[in-house]
Short mmCIF file of C-alpha atoms and ligand atoms in Angstrom, two decimals:
data_model
loop_
_atom_site.label_atom_id
_atom_site.label_comp_id
_atom_site.label_asym_id
_atom_site.label_seq_id
_atom_site.Cartn_x
_atom_site.Cartn_y
_atom_site.Cartn_z
CA UNK A 9 90.64 110.77 93.13
CA UNK A 10 92.56 107.73 91.88
CA UNK A 11 95.23 106.00 93.29
CA UNK A 12 98.30 106.55 91.53
CA UNK A 13 101.70 104.33 92.31
CA UNK A 14 105.14 105.14 91.68
CA UNK A 15 106.66 102.74 89.69
CA UNK A 16 109.69 102.12 90.80
CA UNK A 17 108.94 99.58 94.22
CA UNK A 18 112.16 97.62 93.39
CA UNK A 19 110.31 94.41 94.55
CA UNK A 20 107.28 94.47 92.12
CA UNK A 21 110.21 95.81 89.18
CA UNK A 22 112.11 92.22 90.28
CA UNK A 23 108.20 90.13 88.59
CA UNK A 24 107.65 89.62 85.58
CA UNK A 25 104.91 92.03 84.28
CA UNK A 26 101.42 90.64 84.77
CA UNK A 27 99.08 90.23 81.62
CA UNK A 28 95.77 89.08 82.16
CA UNK A 29 94.84 92.07 83.53
CA UNK A 30 90.57 92.71 83.84
CA UNK A 31 89.02 96.79 84.19
CA UNK A 32 85.46 96.73 85.59
CA UNK A 33 83.63 98.08 82.24
CA UNK A 34 79.25 96.37 83.38
CA UNK A 35 77.24 95.88 85.69
CA UNK A 36 77.22 92.80 87.99
CA UNK A 37 75.46 90.85 90.70
CA UNK A 38 76.99 89.02 93.03
CA UNK A 39 76.60 86.69 96.31
CA UNK A 40 80.64 87.84 97.21
CA UNK A 41 82.40 90.66 96.80
CA UNK A 42 85.50 91.52 98.45
CA UNK A 43 87.34 95.20 98.13
CA UNK A 44 90.60 95.27 98.04
CA UNK A 45 93.48 92.76 96.45
CA UNK A 46 96.51 92.86 99.08
CA UNK A 47 97.25 89.84 101.64
CA UNK A 48 94.16 89.98 103.55
CA UNK A 49 91.42 90.22 100.25
CA UNK A 50 93.26 87.78 98.21
CA UNK A 51 93.00 85.27 101.42
CA UNK A 52 89.69 85.96 101.91
CA UNK A 53 89.28 85.48 98.23
CA UNK A 54 90.84 82.26 98.46
CA UNK A 55 88.58 81.07 101.47
CA UNK A 56 85.18 82.18 100.19
CA UNK A 57 86.21 80.13 96.73
CA UNK A 58 87.17 77.20 98.25
CA UNK A 59 84.11 77.25 101.13
CA UNK A 60 81.28 77.86 97.77
CA UNK A 61 82.92 76.44 95.07
CA UNK A 62 79.61 76.57 92.91
CA UNK A 63 79.93 80.42 93.87
CA UNK A 64 80.50 83.52 91.87
CA UNK A 65 83.20 86.11 93.89
CA UNK A 66 84.46 89.03 92.85
CA UNK A 67 87.70 90.64 93.24
CA UNK A 68 88.23 94.16 93.15
CA UNK A 69 91.13 96.96 93.65
CA UNK A 70 91.76 99.89 92.55
CA UNK A 71 95.10 99.19 91.60
CA UNK A 72 97.23 96.24 89.78
CA UNK A 73 96.33 93.11 92.60
CA UNK A 74 99.72 93.24 95.46
CA UNK A 75 100.86 96.52 94.39
CA UNK A 76 99.30 98.59 96.98
CA UNK A 77 101.11 97.85 100.80
CA UNK A 78 101.32 94.33 100.20
CA UNK A 79 104.27 94.71 97.97
CA UNK A 80 106.09 97.82 98.97
CA UNK A 81 106.48 96.32 102.54
CA UNK A 82 109.94 95.38 104.17
CA UNK A 83 108.92 91.75 104.10
CA UNK A 84 109.26 91.26 107.98
CA UNK A 85 106.31 88.14 108.38
CA UNK A 86 106.93 89.05 112.75
CA UNK A 87 106.25 86.69 115.80
CA UNK A 88 106.57 89.69 117.66
CA UNK A 89 107.40 93.22 118.13
CA UNK A 90 108.95 95.57 121.01
CA UNK A 91 106.47 98.08 123.07
CA UNK A 92 108.32 99.54 126.42
CA UNK A 93 107.61 97.93 129.73
CA UNK A 94 105.06 94.95 129.97
CA UNK A 95 105.58 94.30 133.43
CA UNK A 96 101.78 94.11 135.08
CA UNK A 97 100.78 90.66 134.09
CA UNK A 98 98.00 92.17 133.03
CA UNK A 99 99.96 93.94 129.82
CA UNK A 100 101.76 90.37 129.45
CA UNK A 101 98.28 88.89 129.05
CA UNK A 102 97.99 91.69 126.03
CA UNK A 103 100.94 90.99 123.92
CA UNK A 104 100.59 86.89 124.77
CA UNK A 105 97.07 87.68 122.85
CA UNK A 106 98.79 90.08 120.10
CA UNK A 107 101.81 87.35 119.98
CA UNK A 108 99.23 84.40 119.34
CA UNK A 109 98.22 86.04 116.37
CA UNK A 110 101.45 86.65 114.73
CA UNK A 111 101.69 83.03 115.71
CA UNK A 112 98.83 82.05 113.75
CA UNK A 113 99.87 84.31 111.15
CA UNK A 114 103.05 83.22 110.35
CA UNK A 115 101.18 79.46 110.13
CA UNK A 116 98.95 81.16 107.17
CA UNK A 117 101.21 81.91 105.11
CA UNK A 118 103.40 78.94 105.98
CA UNK A 119 100.40 76.23 105.21
CA UNK A 120 100.26 78.64 102.03
CA UNK A 121 103.37 78.56 100.82
CA UNK A 122 104.08 74.57 101.31
CA UNK A 123 100.44 74.37 99.67
CA UNK A 124 101.69 75.91 96.87
CA UNK A 125 104.80 75.74 96.95
CA UNK A 126 105.97 79.24 96.38
CA UNK A 127 109.70 80.48 96.12
CA UNK A 128 109.48 83.73 98.19
CA UNK A 129 112.77 83.42 99.23
CA UNK A 130 111.76 82.36 102.93
CA UNK A 131 114.46 82.70 105.92
CA UNK A 132 113.65 81.88 109.58
CA UNK A 133 116.94 83.61 110.56
CA UNK A 134 114.92 85.87 113.09
CA UNK A 135 115.29 89.79 113.73
CA UNK A 136 117.18 92.31 115.28
CA UNK A 137 116.08 95.24 117.36
CA UNK A 138 118.89 97.42 117.38
CA UNK A 139 119.98 101.00 118.06
CA UNK A 140 122.92 102.96 118.26
CA UNK A 141 121.87 104.13 122.62
CA UNK A 142 123.21 102.64 125.22
CA UNK A 143 120.31 104.20 127.40
CA UNK A 144 118.52 101.72 124.83
CA UNK A 145 119.72 98.55 127.25
CA UNK A 146 116.84 98.84 129.52
CA UNK A 147 113.90 98.79 126.90
CA UNK A 148 115.56 95.59 125.48
CA UNK A 149 116.41 94.15 128.92
CA UNK A 150 112.47 94.86 129.34
CA UNK A 151 111.63 93.18 125.97
CA UNK A 152 113.85 90.13 126.93
CA UNK A 153 112.64 89.40 130.29
CA UNK A 154 109.05 89.82 128.68
CA UNK A 155 110.14 87.32 125.47
CA UNK A 156 111.81 84.78 128.05
CA UNK A 157 108.05 84.76 129.72
CA UNK A 158 106.08 84.09 127.07
CA UNK A 159 108.80 81.45 125.51
CA UNK A 160 110.49 82.98 122.81
CA UNK A 161 113.64 82.42 121.73
CA UNK A 162 116.66 85.71 121.33
CA UNK A 163 119.56 86.95 122.97
CA UNK A 164 121.60 90.19 123.08
CA UNK A 165 124.00 91.45 121.35
CA UNK A 166 126.81 94.32 121.47
CA UNK A 167 128.82 95.38 120.01
CA UNK A 168 131.87 93.54 118.06
CA UNK A 169 129.52 90.56 117.84
CA UNK A 170 126.48 92.78 116.13
CA UNK A 171 129.10 93.94 113.65
CA UNK A 172 129.75 90.47 113.32
CA UNK A 173 126.95 89.30 112.12
CA UNK A 174 125.20 93.24 110.50
CA UNK A 175 128.80 94.92 109.03
CA UNK A 176 128.21 98.10 110.79
CA UNK A 177 129.80 99.56 113.93
CA UNK A 178 126.64 101.46 113.57
CA UNK A 179 124.33 99.96 116.03
CA UNK A 180 125.75 99.53 119.75
CA UNK A 181 123.04 96.96 121.39
CA UNK A 182 120.69 94.91 119.84
CA UNK A 183 118.35 91.98 120.77
CA UNK A 184 117.88 88.92 118.25
CA UNK A 185 114.85 86.46 118.00
CA UNK A 186 114.75 83.53 116.89
CA UNK A 187 111.40 83.36 115.07
CA UNK A 188 110.52 85.66 112.67
CA UNK A 189 111.04 85.38 109.28
CA UNK A 190 112.74 87.95 106.44
CA UNK A 191 110.82 87.16 102.38
CA UNK A 192 110.13 89.00 99.16
CA UNK A 193 107.12 90.44 99.71
CA UNK A 194 106.10 90.56 96.10
CA UNK A 195 106.89 86.97 95.18
CA UNK A 196 105.14 86.21 97.93
CA UNK A 197 101.83 88.52 96.64
CA UNK A 198 102.16 87.49 93.04
CA UNK A 199 101.64 84.14 93.85
CA UNK A 200 98.65 84.68 95.68
CA UNK A 201 97.64 86.01 92.89
CA UNK A 202 98.26 83.67 90.37
CA UNK A 203 97.45 80.50 92.02
CA UNK A 204 94.16 82.41 93.00
CA UNK A 205 90.84 79.83 91.93
CA UNK A 206 88.43 79.76 88.95
CA UNK A 207 85.58 80.69 90.06
CA UNK A 208 87.39 84.07 92.05
CA UNK A 209 87.29 86.96 89.45
CA UNK A 210 89.58 89.48 89.71
CA UNK A 211 88.96 92.99 88.49
CA UNK A 212 92.05 95.29 88.39
CA UNK A 213 92.65 99.41 87.76
CA UNK A 214 88.75 99.75 89.41
CA UNK A 215 88.54 102.26 91.97
CA UNK A 216 85.33 101.81 93.96
CA UNK A 217 84.33 105.17 94.87
CA UNK A 218 81.47 104.65 96.91
CA UNK A 219 79.04 102.36 98.46
CA UNK A 220 75.93 102.52 100.48
CA UNK A 221 73.04 99.72 101.26
CA UNK A 222 69.97 99.30 99.45
CA UNK A 223 66.67 96.98 99.95
CA UNK A 224 69.87 93.68 101.70
CA UNK A 225 72.33 94.46 98.87
CA UNK A 226 75.21 96.60 98.92
CA UNK A 227 75.81 98.84 95.72
CA UNK A 228 79.08 99.62 94.44
CA UNK A 229 79.86 102.38 92.54
CA UNK A 230 83.18 102.15 90.13
CA UNK A 231 83.84 104.33 87.76
CA UNK A 232 82.87 101.98 84.85
CA UNK A 233 80.32 99.83 86.71
CA UNK A 234 78.30 98.86 89.22
CA UNK A 235 78.41 96.01 91.56
CA UNK A 236 75.26 94.62 93.79
CA UNK A 237 76.01 92.44 96.05
CA UNK A 238 74.43 89.96 98.44
CA UNK A 239 77.95 89.76 100.72
CA UNK A 240 81.26 92.39 101.34
CA UNK A 241 84.64 91.99 102.56
CA UNK A 242 85.99 95.31 102.75
CA UNK A 243 89.78 94.27 102.73
CA UNK A 244 91.02 97.93 101.81
CA UNK A 245 93.90 98.45 104.91
CA UNK A 246 94.65 102.29 104.46
CA UNK A 247 91.44 103.11 102.92
CA UNK A 248 89.14 102.01 105.01
CA UNK A 249 88.78 105.60 106.91
CA UNK A 250 88.17 106.73 103.17
CA UNK A 251 85.84 104.32 101.95
CA UNK A 252 83.80 105.57 105.07
CA UNK A 253 84.84 102.68 107.72
CA UNK A 254 85.22 103.11 110.68
CA UNK A 255 86.07 106.25 110.22
CA UNK A 256 86.84 106.68 114.66
CA UNK A 257 88.98 103.78 114.43
CA UNK A 258 91.78 103.88 111.81
CA UNK A 259 93.79 106.37 110.05
CA UNK A 260 96.11 105.98 107.14
CA UNK A 261 100.11 106.61 107.05
CA UNK A 262 102.16 106.49 104.25
CA UNK A 263 105.79 105.43 104.77
CA UNK A 264 108.49 105.12 101.40
CA UNK A 265 111.54 102.95 101.40
CA UNK A 266 114.39 102.96 99.11
CA UNK A 267 116.29 99.84 98.18
CA UNK A 268 120.19 100.00 97.33
CA UNK A 269 122.23 97.45 93.89
CA UNK A 270 123.12 94.41 94.53
CA UNK A 271 126.17 95.62 96.43
CA UNK A 272 129.34 94.13 93.87
CA UNK A 273 131.97 92.09 94.59
CA UNK A 274 134.10 94.61 96.50
CA UNK A 275 131.36 96.42 98.55
CA UNK A 276 130.05 93.54 99.50
CA UNK A 277 134.03 92.11 100.99
CA UNK A 278 134.43 95.64 102.47
CA UNK A 279 131.38 94.92 104.92
CA UNK A 280 132.72 91.82 105.55
CA UNK A 281 130.24 89.48 103.66
CA UNK A 282 126.91 89.39 105.99
CA UNK A 283 124.94 86.54 105.68
CA UNK A 284 121.08 87.89 105.88
CA UNK A 285 119.64 90.67 108.33
CA UNK A 286 116.74 92.44 109.37
CA UNK A 287 116.76 95.36 111.43
CA UNK A 288 114.40 97.14 113.30
CA UNK A 289 114.58 100.08 115.16
CA UNK A 290 114.31 100.15 119.32
CA UNK A 291 112.89 103.13 119.10
CA UNK A 292 109.67 103.80 116.46
CA UNK A 293 110.25 106.47 114.63
CA UNK A 294 114.00 105.24 113.23
CA UNK A 295 115.33 102.84 110.82
CA UNK A 296 114.16 99.57 109.50
CA UNK A 297 116.87 98.31 107.69
CA UNK A 298 117.32 94.78 105.97
CA UNK A 299 120.66 93.69 103.92
CA UNK A 300 118.89 91.05 101.23
CA UNK A 301 119.90 87.11 99.91
CA UNK A 302 120.96 89.01 96.87
CA UNK A 303 123.45 91.71 98.80
CA UNK A 304 120.92 94.57 98.73
CA UNK A 305 120.29 96.96 101.30
CA UNK A 306 116.58 97.77 102.03
CA UNK A 307 115.88 100.94 104.15
CA UNK A 308 112.41 102.96 105.11
CA UNK A 309 112.95 105.88 107.65
CA UNK A 310 109.81 107.91 107.18
CA UNK A 311 106.36 107.69 108.47
CA UNK A 312 104.29 110.54 108.13
CA UNK A 313 100.73 111.47 107.25
CA UNK A 314 100.43 111.76 103.50
CA UNK A 315 97.99 112.15 100.51
CA UNK A 316 97.08 107.71 100.52
CA UNK A 317 96.79 108.25 96.74
CA UNK A 318 99.78 110.10 95.50
CA UNK A 319 103.44 110.62 96.25
CA UNK A 320 104.90 112.80 93.89
CA UNK A 321 108.35 112.42 91.94
CA UNK A 322 110.00 114.78 93.11
CA UNK A 323 108.92 114.42 96.90
CA UNK A 324 110.41 110.51 97.11
CA UNK A 325 113.13 112.02 95.98
CA UNK A 326 113.24 113.83 99.17
CA UNK A 327 113.19 110.76 100.36
CA UNK A 328 115.16 109.31 99.09
CA UNK A 329 118.25 111.40 100.32
CA UNK A 330 117.13 111.12 103.49
CA UNK A 331 117.17 107.08 102.89
CA UNK A 332 120.93 107.89 101.64
CA UNK A 333 122.50 109.37 104.86
CA UNK A 334 120.41 106.99 106.42
CA UNK A 335 122.41 104.22 104.77
CA UNK A 336 125.68 105.82 104.69
CA UNK A 337 125.59 106.20 108.60
CA UNK A 338 126.17 103.21 108.97
CA UNK A 339 127.82 101.52 105.32
CA UNK A 340 129.78 104.79 105.25
CA UNK A 341 132.43 102.47 102.83
CA UNK A 342 129.28 102.99 100.13
CA UNK A 343 129.89 104.88 97.36
CA UNK A 344 126.77 107.83 97.70
CA UNK A 345 125.24 106.89 94.14
CA UNK A 346 123.98 103.30 95.55
CA UNK A 347 120.31 103.31 95.67
CA UNK A 348 118.19 102.08 92.76
CA UNK A 349 114.74 102.99 93.70
CA UNK A 350 112.82 104.50 96.21
CA UNK A 351 108.76 103.88 96.07
CA UNK A 352 105.24 104.67 98.86
CA UNK A 353 103.32 102.74 100.69
CA UNK A 354 100.48 103.33 102.78
CA UNK A 355 99.57 101.42 105.77
CA UNK A 356 96.95 101.96 109.00
CA UNK A 357 96.91 102.09 112.05
CA UNK A 358 94.98 102.01 114.89
CA UNK A 359 95.04 104.12 118.27
CA UNK A 360 96.44 101.02 120.31
CA UNK A 361 97.60 99.21 117.99
CA UNK A 362 94.89 96.70 118.21
CA UNK A 363 93.69 94.87 114.84
CA UNK A 364 89.90 95.74 113.14
CA UNK A 365 88.09 92.44 112.07
CA UNK A 366 84.72 92.65 112.19
CA UNK A 367 81.20 92.86 111.27
CA UNK A 368 80.01 96.27 111.17
CA UNK A 369 76.38 95.67 109.24
CA UNK A 370 74.13 93.22 107.87
CA UNK A 371 76.90 90.92 105.25
CA UNK A 372 79.28 93.54 105.76
CA UNK A 373 82.67 93.22 106.76
CA UNK A 374 86.13 94.27 106.98
CA UNK A 375 89.04 93.19 108.50
CA UNK A 376 92.16 95.13 108.28
CA UNK A 377 94.64 97.48 110.17
CA UNK A 378 97.85 95.89 111.48
CA UNK A 379 99.44 99.11 112.47
CA UNK A 380 102.82 97.62 109.90
CA UNK A 381 103.21 94.01 110.26
CA UNK A 382 100.90 93.01 108.37
CA UNK A 383 101.69 89.78 106.26
CA UNK A 384 100.96 86.81 107.87
CA UNK A 385 97.76 88.47 109.65
CA UNK A 386 96.61 90.21 106.96
CA UNK A 387 96.85 86.99 105.76
CA UNK A 388 95.18 85.06 108.40
CA UNK A 389 93.09 88.18 108.85
CA UNK A 390 91.53 87.94 104.68
CA UNK A 391 91.05 84.27 105.32
CA UNK A 392 89.24 83.64 108.86
CA UNK A 393 87.24 87.24 107.86
CA UNK A 394 85.46 84.63 104.47
CA UNK A 395 84.61 82.26 107.51
CA UNK A 396 83.64 84.98 109.66
CA UNK A 397 81.25 85.94 106.87
CA UNK A 398 80.11 82.96 106.49
CA UNK A 399 78.95 82.70 109.60
CA UNK A 400 81.46 80.17 110.83
CA UNK A 401 83.81 80.30 113.79
CA UNK A 402 87.23 78.60 113.93
CA UNK A 403 89.72 78.58 117.48
CA UNK A 404 91.87 81.25 115.64
CA UNK A 405 88.78 83.47 114.93
CA UNK A 406 88.21 83.20 118.93
CA UNK A 407 92.32 84.08 119.15
CA UNK A 408 91.76 86.72 117.28
CA UNK A 409 88.57 88.12 118.64
CA UNK A 410 90.58 87.41 122.35
CA UNK A 411 92.89 91.31 121.53
CA UNK A 412 92.21 94.26 122.90
CA UNK A 413 89.75 95.80 120.06
CA UNK A 414 90.76 99.42 118.55
CA UNK A 415 90.71 102.60 120.71
CA UNK A 416 88.65 106.11 119.98
CA UNK A 417 90.15 108.55 117.69
CA UNK A 418 89.45 111.55 117.64
CA UNK A 419 87.90 113.57 114.80
CA UNK A 420 89.10 115.73 112.03
CA UNK A 421 90.58 118.27 112.18
CA UNK A 422 92.22 116.77 115.82
CA UNK A 423 92.80 113.21 114.73
CA UNK A 424 95.58 114.76 112.09
CA UNK A 425 97.30 117.17 114.63
CA UNK A 426 97.04 114.62 117.48
CA UNK A 427 99.38 112.10 114.72
CA UNK A 428 101.64 115.06 113.44
CA UNK A 429 102.25 116.12 116.82
CA UNK A 430 103.11 112.54 118.36
CA UNK A 431 104.59 111.62 115.03
CA UNK A 432 107.34 114.60 115.73
CA UNK A 433 107.56 114.03 118.91
CA UNK A 434 108.65 109.95 118.42
CA UNK A 435 111.22 111.77 115.73
CA UNK A 436 112.65 114.48 117.90
CA UNK A 437 113.18 110.56 119.96
CA UNK A 438 114.57 108.64 117.18
CA UNK A 439 116.66 111.03 115.71
CA UNK A 440 120.04 109.32 116.16
CA UNK A 441 118.06 106.01 113.98
CA UNK A 442 117.49 107.00 111.52
C1 FAD B 5 107.05 100.78 103.48
C2 FAD B 5 105.97 99.26 104.84
C3 FAD B 5 107.19 98.71 104.98
C4 FAD B 5 106.20 97.53 105.52
N1 FAD B 5 107.07 96.52 106.38
C5 FAD B 5 105.96 95.94 106.72
C6 FAD B 5 106.66 94.27 107.69
O1 FAD B 5 108.36 94.59 107.10
N2 FAD B 5 106.68 93.52 107.68
C7 FAD B 5 104.69 92.75 107.94
O2 FAD B 5 104.27 92.43 108.03
N3 FAD B 5 104.53 94.46 108.12
C8 FAD B 5 104.45 95.80 106.76
N4 FAD B 5 104.13 96.69 106.28
C9 FAD B 5 102.72 96.88 106.52
C10 FAD B 5 102.07 95.02 105.14
O3 FAD B 5 102.74 95.59 104.25
C11 FAD B 5 100.62 95.66 105.19
O4 FAD B 5 100.04 95.76 106.81
C12 FAD B 5 99.66 94.28 104.99
O5 FAD B 5 99.92 95.34 103.54
C13 FAD B 5 97.89 95.19 104.93
O6 FAD B 5 98.08 94.25 103.73
P1 FAD B 5 96.30 94.12 102.90
O7 FAD B 5 96.11 93.31 101.79
O8 FAD B 5 95.07 94.59 104.40
O9 FAD B 5 95.61 95.57 102.52
P2 FAD B 5 97.14 96.46 101.09
O10 FAD B 5 98.21 95.82 100.86
O11 FAD B 5 97.40 97.77 101.31
O12 FAD B 5 95.62 96.05 100.28
C14 FAD B 5 94.58 97.21 99.76
C15 FAD B 5 94.59 97.20 98.59
O13 FAD B 5 92.82 97.70 98.38
C16 FAD B 5 92.89 98.74 97.21
N5 FAD B 5 92.12 99.24 97.45
C17 FAD B 5 92.14 100.99 98.80
N6 FAD B 5 90.93 101.33 98.27
C18 FAD B 5 90.30 100.86 97.14
C19 FAD B 5 89.18 101.44 96.97
N7 FAD B 5 88.38 102.32 96.50
N8 FAD B 5 88.45 100.75 95.66
C20 FAD B 5 89.01 100.10 94.99
N9 FAD B 5 90.45 99.25 95.97
C21 FAD B 5 90.69 99.80 96.67
C22 FAD B 5 94.14 98.89 97.41
O14 FAD B 5 94.48 99.31 95.73
C23 FAD B 5 95.08 98.15 97.90
O15 FAD B 5 95.81 97.17 96.63
C24 FAD B 5 104.72 97.72 105.62
C25 FAD B 5 103.62 99.31 104.26
C26 FAD B 5 104.88 99.06 104.28
C27 FAD B 5 103.63 100.63 102.75
#
């Protein structure tokens, strides 16, 4: 089995190709091994290298570093996510714990980009939760109450106000949160790779096939080599289950997204020349849609149970058609052939939307499962799992560990059946919002 990615992610193709790629081709021993080089693994490696400047840290990825979900996402660095209800104090308390983690995640990314002077198209323009359905007003009003109680600045917008800001009259109601950042995910993760310290050895295109504990060491077998390590951090997110990790607590979901070419001056004028914006759906299976600062439109409107290792070109094309329809629904004046590229990416989900941050055995640690909000939380969890693995504690770890833990999931085939049924239900509920 190999992770075979499409080469069509616009965020990745915006960047210069890398040329210093090393692949694992012999046997090594080390103190520290990290599997997975997305935001989580790269942040863990950076932190460990600072904690142990005289030790060698090995970081391995099955594909090119950063080219999994970390480059393939929609680029919303979120301060809040939308959930129904939150009427009781207990739920409010849980929501606050979740938001505290998002806040720390934003701080981690901010610190990184400040320290390394990273240009990742950072825009603190907030984000919209929007719906075309008047009946969703109630959900947004409840959400507004939650945000007010917790001191998040936000406002509700309707029809014309919204149309002016977004350039489409598709939406009838929205809640705009002031916090939250839009960024270029590919540029961010590339900067994390480019600034890896010298004592981090990165091996790419090297799939971990299996691992086991033997005489206090963890033996890891790759296609063309092996690594014996004293301590290991698993940062493979959507691929945790395939490595036998926390199998009853997480499962992979495949998302696809499309990006248009930049709109021409005339096209941009036809939609009212809006400033950069990002919309998240009120109903979970609705479309995420974003206008970038260089006038491209990104849309993500699929989420499914699918083989996480590969999506064929034909299958991608089918999803691209759905995304073209999504764009045309909102911007009928734009031409039919405006989509420039379509790609897929894997996220990891838990049943109760809580993340995994744990020591799972002696010297074995895991961080992941951000349920679609991993830019900030992944960066934070990577740093903090490295500290936890060093037997240290921080205020951040206390905040992370105060969250609800992921809840148990039934085994296969019941899990797939349950997830598929739930997705069908959510898809039906959100059919107007796709
Ligand atoms: C379409 C899409 C839109 C999204 N939108 C957003 C958004 O707007 N905001 C947000 O915050 N989050 C979003 N996400 C989620 C976000 O991208 C992830 O939560 C985040 O990238 C997780 O980072 P990570 O480092 O933990 O995992 P990944 O980036 O998935 O990295 C894991 C790495 O592990 C490697 N790996 C897997 N198995 C093995 C193995 N056996 N051996 C070696 N290496 C292995 C993979 O190749 C991969 O590079 C989105 C995701 C997708 C796909």
